[in-house]
Coordinates of C-alpha atoms in Angstrom, one line a residue:
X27 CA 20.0 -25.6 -113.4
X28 CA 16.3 -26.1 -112.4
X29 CA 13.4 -26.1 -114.2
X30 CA 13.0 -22.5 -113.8
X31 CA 16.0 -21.9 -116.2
X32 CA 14.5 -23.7 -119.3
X33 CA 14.2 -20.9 -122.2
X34 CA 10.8 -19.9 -122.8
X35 CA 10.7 -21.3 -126.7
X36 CA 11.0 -24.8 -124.9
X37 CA 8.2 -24.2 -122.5
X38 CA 6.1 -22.6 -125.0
X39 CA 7.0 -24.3 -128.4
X40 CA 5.2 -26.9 -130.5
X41 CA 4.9 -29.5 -127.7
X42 CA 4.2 -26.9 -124.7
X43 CA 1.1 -26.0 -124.0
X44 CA 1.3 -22.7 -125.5
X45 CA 2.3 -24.8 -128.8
X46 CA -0.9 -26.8 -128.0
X47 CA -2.7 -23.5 -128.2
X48 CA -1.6 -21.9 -131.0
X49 CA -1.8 -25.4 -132.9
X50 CA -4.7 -24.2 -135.6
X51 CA -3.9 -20.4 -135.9
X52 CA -3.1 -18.9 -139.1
X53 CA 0.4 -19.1 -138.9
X54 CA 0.7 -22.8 -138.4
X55 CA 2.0 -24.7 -141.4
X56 CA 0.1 -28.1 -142.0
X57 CA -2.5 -27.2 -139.8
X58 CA -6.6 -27.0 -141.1
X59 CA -8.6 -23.9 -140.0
X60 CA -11.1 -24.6 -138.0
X61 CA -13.9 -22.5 -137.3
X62 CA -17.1 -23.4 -135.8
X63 CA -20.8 -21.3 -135.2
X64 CA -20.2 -19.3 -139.1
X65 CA -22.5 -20.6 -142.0
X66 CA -21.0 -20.7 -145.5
X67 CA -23.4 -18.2 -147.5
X68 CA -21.7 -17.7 -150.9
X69 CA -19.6 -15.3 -149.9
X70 CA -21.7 -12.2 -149.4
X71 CA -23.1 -13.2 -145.9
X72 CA -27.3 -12.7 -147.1
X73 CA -29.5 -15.6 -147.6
X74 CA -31.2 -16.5 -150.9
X75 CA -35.1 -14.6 -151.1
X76 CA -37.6 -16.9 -151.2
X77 CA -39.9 -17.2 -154.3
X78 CA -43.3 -15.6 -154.2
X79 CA -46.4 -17.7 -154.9
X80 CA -50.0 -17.1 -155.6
X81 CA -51.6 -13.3 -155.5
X82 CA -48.5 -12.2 -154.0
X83 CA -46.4 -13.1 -157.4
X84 CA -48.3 -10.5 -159.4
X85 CA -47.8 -6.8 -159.7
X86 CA -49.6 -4.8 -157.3
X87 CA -52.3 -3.3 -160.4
X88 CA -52.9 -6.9 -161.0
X89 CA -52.9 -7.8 -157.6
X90 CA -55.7 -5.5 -157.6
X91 CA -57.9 -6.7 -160.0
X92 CA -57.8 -10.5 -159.3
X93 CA -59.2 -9.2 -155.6
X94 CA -62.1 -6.5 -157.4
X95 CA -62.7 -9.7 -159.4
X96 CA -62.8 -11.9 -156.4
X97 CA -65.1 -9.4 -154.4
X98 CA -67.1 -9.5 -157.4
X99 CA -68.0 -13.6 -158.0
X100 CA -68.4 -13.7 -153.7
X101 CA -71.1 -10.9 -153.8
X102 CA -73.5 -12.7 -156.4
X103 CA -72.6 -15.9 -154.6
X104 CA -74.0 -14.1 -151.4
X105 CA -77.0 -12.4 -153.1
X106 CA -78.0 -15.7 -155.3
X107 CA -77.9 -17.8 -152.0
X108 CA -80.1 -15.0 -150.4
X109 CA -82.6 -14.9 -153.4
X110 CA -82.8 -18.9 -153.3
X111 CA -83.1 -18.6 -149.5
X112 CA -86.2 -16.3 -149.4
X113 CA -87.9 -18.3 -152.4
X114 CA -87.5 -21.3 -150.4
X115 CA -88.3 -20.0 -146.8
X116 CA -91.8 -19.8 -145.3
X117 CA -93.7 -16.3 -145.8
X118 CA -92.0 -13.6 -143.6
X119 CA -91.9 -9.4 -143.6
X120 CA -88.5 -9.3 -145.7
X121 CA -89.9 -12.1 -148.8
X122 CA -92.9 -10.3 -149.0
X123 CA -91.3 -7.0 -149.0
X124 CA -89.3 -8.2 -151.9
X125 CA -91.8 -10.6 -153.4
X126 CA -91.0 -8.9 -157.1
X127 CA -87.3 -9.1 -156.9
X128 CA -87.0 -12.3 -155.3
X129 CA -89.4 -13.8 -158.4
X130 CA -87.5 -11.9 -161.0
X131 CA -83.9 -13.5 -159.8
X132 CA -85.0 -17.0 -159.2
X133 CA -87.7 -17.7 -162.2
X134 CA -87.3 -19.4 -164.4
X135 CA -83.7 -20.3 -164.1
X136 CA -83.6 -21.5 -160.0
X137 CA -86.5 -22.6 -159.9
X138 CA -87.0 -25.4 -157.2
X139 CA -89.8 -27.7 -156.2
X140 CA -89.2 -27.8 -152.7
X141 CA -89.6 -25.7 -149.5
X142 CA -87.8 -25.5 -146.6
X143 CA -89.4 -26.2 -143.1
X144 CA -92.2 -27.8 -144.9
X145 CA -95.2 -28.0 -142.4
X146 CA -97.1 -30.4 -144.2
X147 CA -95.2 -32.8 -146.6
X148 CA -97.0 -34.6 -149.0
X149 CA -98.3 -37.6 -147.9
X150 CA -100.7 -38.2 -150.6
X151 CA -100.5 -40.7 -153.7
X152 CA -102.3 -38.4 -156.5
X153 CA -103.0 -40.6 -160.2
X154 CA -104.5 -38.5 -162.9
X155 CA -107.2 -40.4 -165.3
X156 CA -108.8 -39.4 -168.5
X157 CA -111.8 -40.7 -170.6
X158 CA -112.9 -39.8 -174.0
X159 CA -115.8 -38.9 -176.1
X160 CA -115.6 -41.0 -179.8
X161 CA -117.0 -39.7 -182.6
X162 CA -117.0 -42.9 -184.9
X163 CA -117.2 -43.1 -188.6
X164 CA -120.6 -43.8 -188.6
X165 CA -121.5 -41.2 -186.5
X166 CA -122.1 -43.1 -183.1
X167 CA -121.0 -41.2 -179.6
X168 CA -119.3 -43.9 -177.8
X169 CA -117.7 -42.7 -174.0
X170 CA -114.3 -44.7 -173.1
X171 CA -113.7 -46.1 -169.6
X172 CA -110.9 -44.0 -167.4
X173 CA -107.4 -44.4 -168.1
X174 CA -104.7 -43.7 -165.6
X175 CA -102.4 -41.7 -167.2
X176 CA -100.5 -42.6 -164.0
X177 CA -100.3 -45.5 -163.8
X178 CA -98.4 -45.7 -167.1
X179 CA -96.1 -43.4 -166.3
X180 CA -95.3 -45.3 -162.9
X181 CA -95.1 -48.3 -165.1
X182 CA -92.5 -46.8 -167.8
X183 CA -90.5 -45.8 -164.9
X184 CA -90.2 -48.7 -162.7
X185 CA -87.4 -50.7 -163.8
X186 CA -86.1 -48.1 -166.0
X187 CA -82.4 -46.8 -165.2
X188 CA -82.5 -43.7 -166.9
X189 CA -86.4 -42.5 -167.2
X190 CA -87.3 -39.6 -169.3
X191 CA -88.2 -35.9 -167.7
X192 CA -91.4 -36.7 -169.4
X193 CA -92.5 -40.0 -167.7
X194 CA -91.4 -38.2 -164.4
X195 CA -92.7 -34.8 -164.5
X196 CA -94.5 -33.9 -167.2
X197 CA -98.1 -35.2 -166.2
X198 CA -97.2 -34.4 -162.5
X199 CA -96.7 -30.6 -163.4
X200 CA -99.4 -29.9 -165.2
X201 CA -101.7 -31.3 -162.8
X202 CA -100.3 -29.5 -160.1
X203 CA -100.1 -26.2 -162.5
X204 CA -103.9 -26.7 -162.8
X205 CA -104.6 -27.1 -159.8
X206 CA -103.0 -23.6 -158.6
X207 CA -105.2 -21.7 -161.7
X208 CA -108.9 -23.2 -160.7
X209 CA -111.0 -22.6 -157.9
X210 CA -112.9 -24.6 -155.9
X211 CA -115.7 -25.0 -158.4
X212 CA -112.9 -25.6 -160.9
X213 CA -113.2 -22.8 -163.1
X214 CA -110.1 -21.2 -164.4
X215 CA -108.8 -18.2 -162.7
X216 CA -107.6 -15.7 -164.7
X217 CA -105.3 -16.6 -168.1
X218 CA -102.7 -18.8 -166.5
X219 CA -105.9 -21.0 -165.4
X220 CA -106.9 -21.0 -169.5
X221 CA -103.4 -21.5 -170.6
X222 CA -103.5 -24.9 -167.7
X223 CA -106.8 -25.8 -169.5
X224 CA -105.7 -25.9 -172.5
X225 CA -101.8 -27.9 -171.8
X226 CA -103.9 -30.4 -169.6
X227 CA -106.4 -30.9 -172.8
X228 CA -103.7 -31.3 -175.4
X229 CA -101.6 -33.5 -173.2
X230 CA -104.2 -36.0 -172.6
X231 CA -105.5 -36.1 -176.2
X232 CA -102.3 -37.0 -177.3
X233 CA -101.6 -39.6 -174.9
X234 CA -105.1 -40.9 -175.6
X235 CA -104.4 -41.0 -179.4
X236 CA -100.9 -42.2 -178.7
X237 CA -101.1 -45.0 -176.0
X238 CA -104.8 -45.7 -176.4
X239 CA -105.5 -45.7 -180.4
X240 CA -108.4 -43.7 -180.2
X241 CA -107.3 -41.7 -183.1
X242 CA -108.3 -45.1 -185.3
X243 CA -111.5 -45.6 -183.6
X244 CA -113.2 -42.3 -185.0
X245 CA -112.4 -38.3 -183.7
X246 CA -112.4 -37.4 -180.2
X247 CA -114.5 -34.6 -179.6
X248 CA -114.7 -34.3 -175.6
X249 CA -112.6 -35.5 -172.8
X250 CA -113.0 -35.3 -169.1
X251 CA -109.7 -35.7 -166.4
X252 CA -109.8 -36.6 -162.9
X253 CA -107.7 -37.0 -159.8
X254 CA -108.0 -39.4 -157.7
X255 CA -105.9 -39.2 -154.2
X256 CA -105.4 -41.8 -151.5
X257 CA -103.8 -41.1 -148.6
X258 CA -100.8 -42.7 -147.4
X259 CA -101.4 -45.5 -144.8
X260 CA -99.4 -44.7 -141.8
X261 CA -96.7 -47.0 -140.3
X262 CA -97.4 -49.7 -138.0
X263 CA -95.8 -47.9 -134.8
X264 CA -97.8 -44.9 -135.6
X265 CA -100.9 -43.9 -133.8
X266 CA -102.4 -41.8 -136.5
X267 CA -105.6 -43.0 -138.1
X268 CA -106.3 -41.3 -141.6
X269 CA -108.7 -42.9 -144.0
X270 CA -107.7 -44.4 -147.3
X271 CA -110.6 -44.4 -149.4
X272 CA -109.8 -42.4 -152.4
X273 CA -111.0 -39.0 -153.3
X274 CA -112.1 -37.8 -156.3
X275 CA -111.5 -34.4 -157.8
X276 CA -113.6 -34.3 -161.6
X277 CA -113.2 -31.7 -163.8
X278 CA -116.3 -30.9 -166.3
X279 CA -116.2 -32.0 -169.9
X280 CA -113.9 -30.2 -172.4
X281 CA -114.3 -29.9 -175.7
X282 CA -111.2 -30.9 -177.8
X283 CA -111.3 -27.9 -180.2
X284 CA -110.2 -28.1 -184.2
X285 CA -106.3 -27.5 -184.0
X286 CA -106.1 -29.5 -181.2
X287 CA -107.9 -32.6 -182.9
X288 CA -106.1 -32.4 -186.1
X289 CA -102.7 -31.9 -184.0
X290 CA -103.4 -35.1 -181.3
X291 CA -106.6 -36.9 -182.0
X292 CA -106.3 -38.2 -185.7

């Protein structure tokens, strides 16, 4: 009997190839399944959702009103910056157009001391100085030398760490307040050039009676203010000549009136 006798079980049984085959079906007893490709999901074959985050984990109505909300804080982020902007930017068609509106936003709140594409930056060192009229006990008129008012403040801030808005601005603002209220003759224009009077005068009376004494010496009836400005020497590379021989602006005598003696001047 030849090889092509053999009964098909032996051919095809456990050791056969066939057996080979059929080695991890079902039906094989001690065999493990195995089935490769197929992810293990649970059991029901759909992946796990993923958690929403952010706007998306609200409701749609609030959805909606953290956006109106949104919208909202961006357009007066966008119209502040404008308002700022045209304060800040030289003349042109559109900040004169809205001169009032522009004013009305930014003052007093936004207020800023600085301009944008300034032509001409200050290049100027500007001291304010004061002298006095003394009425003494006996009666004698005496007139004080000039004191620079900034000079002390300079003085009280050099050094310092944490200077006071006084010592830095105070002087430097009035000045400059006057000096946009009077003309060229130095009258006062208008009542914002009064009102700059009369904060200059009280300022420097009290500083006189407070850093200078005077208020022991006798009353002070009259004071006088001054600036004097000196231009900034240029640098050593620089070709521009300017002079530095100071310049004096002098405002007329004032008289120091009843309140305002009684409130800085005894």
């Amino acid at each position: 009997m030849d090889a092509y006798d053999e009964e098909p079980e032996a051919l095809n049984g456990p050791g056969g190839p066939a057996g080979a085959r059929r080695a991890g079906g079902p039906g094989t007893p001690g065999e493990s399944t195995v089935v490769t490709g197929i992810e293990d999901t649970g059991g029901d074959g759909a992946p796990e959702p993923t958690p929403r985050t952010g706007l998306a984990a609200l409701s749609p109505r609030y959805r909606l009103v953290a956006g109106g909300a949104l919208a909202v804080v961006a357009a007066v982020a966008a119209v502040h910056l404008g308002m700022v902007f045209l304060s800040l930017a030289p003349a042109n068609t559109v900040s004169k157009r809205h001169a009032k509106a522009v004013e009305g936003w930014v003052y007093p709140e936004f207020e800023q001391n600085w301009k944008l594409f300034a032509p001409n930056p200050l290049q100027q060192n500007v001291a304010v100085q004061v002298r006095a009229q003394v009425r003494s006990a006996g009666g004698d008129l005496r007139t004080t030398g000039w004191t620079d008012l900034s000079a002390e403040d300079g003085a009280a801030i050099d050094g310092n760490l944490l200077p006071s808005h006084t010592q830095q601005n105070e002087l430097r603002r009035a000045w400059d307040f006057l000096g946009t209220t009077h003309d060229t003759d130095n009258r006062p224009v208008g009542v914002r050039g009064a009102l700059a009077e009369q904060y200059v005068r009280r300022m420097v009376v009290l500083r006189l009676r407070r850093d200078e004494g005077l208020d022991r010496a006798g009353t002070i009836e009259r004071v006088q203010v001054r600036s004097r400005t000196v231009n900034v020497r240029p640098p050593e590379w620089s070709r521009e000549k300017v002079s530095t021989d100071p310049a004096y602006r002098v405002l007329p005598w004032w008289t120091v009136t009843g309140d305002e003696t009684e409130a800085g001047a005894r």
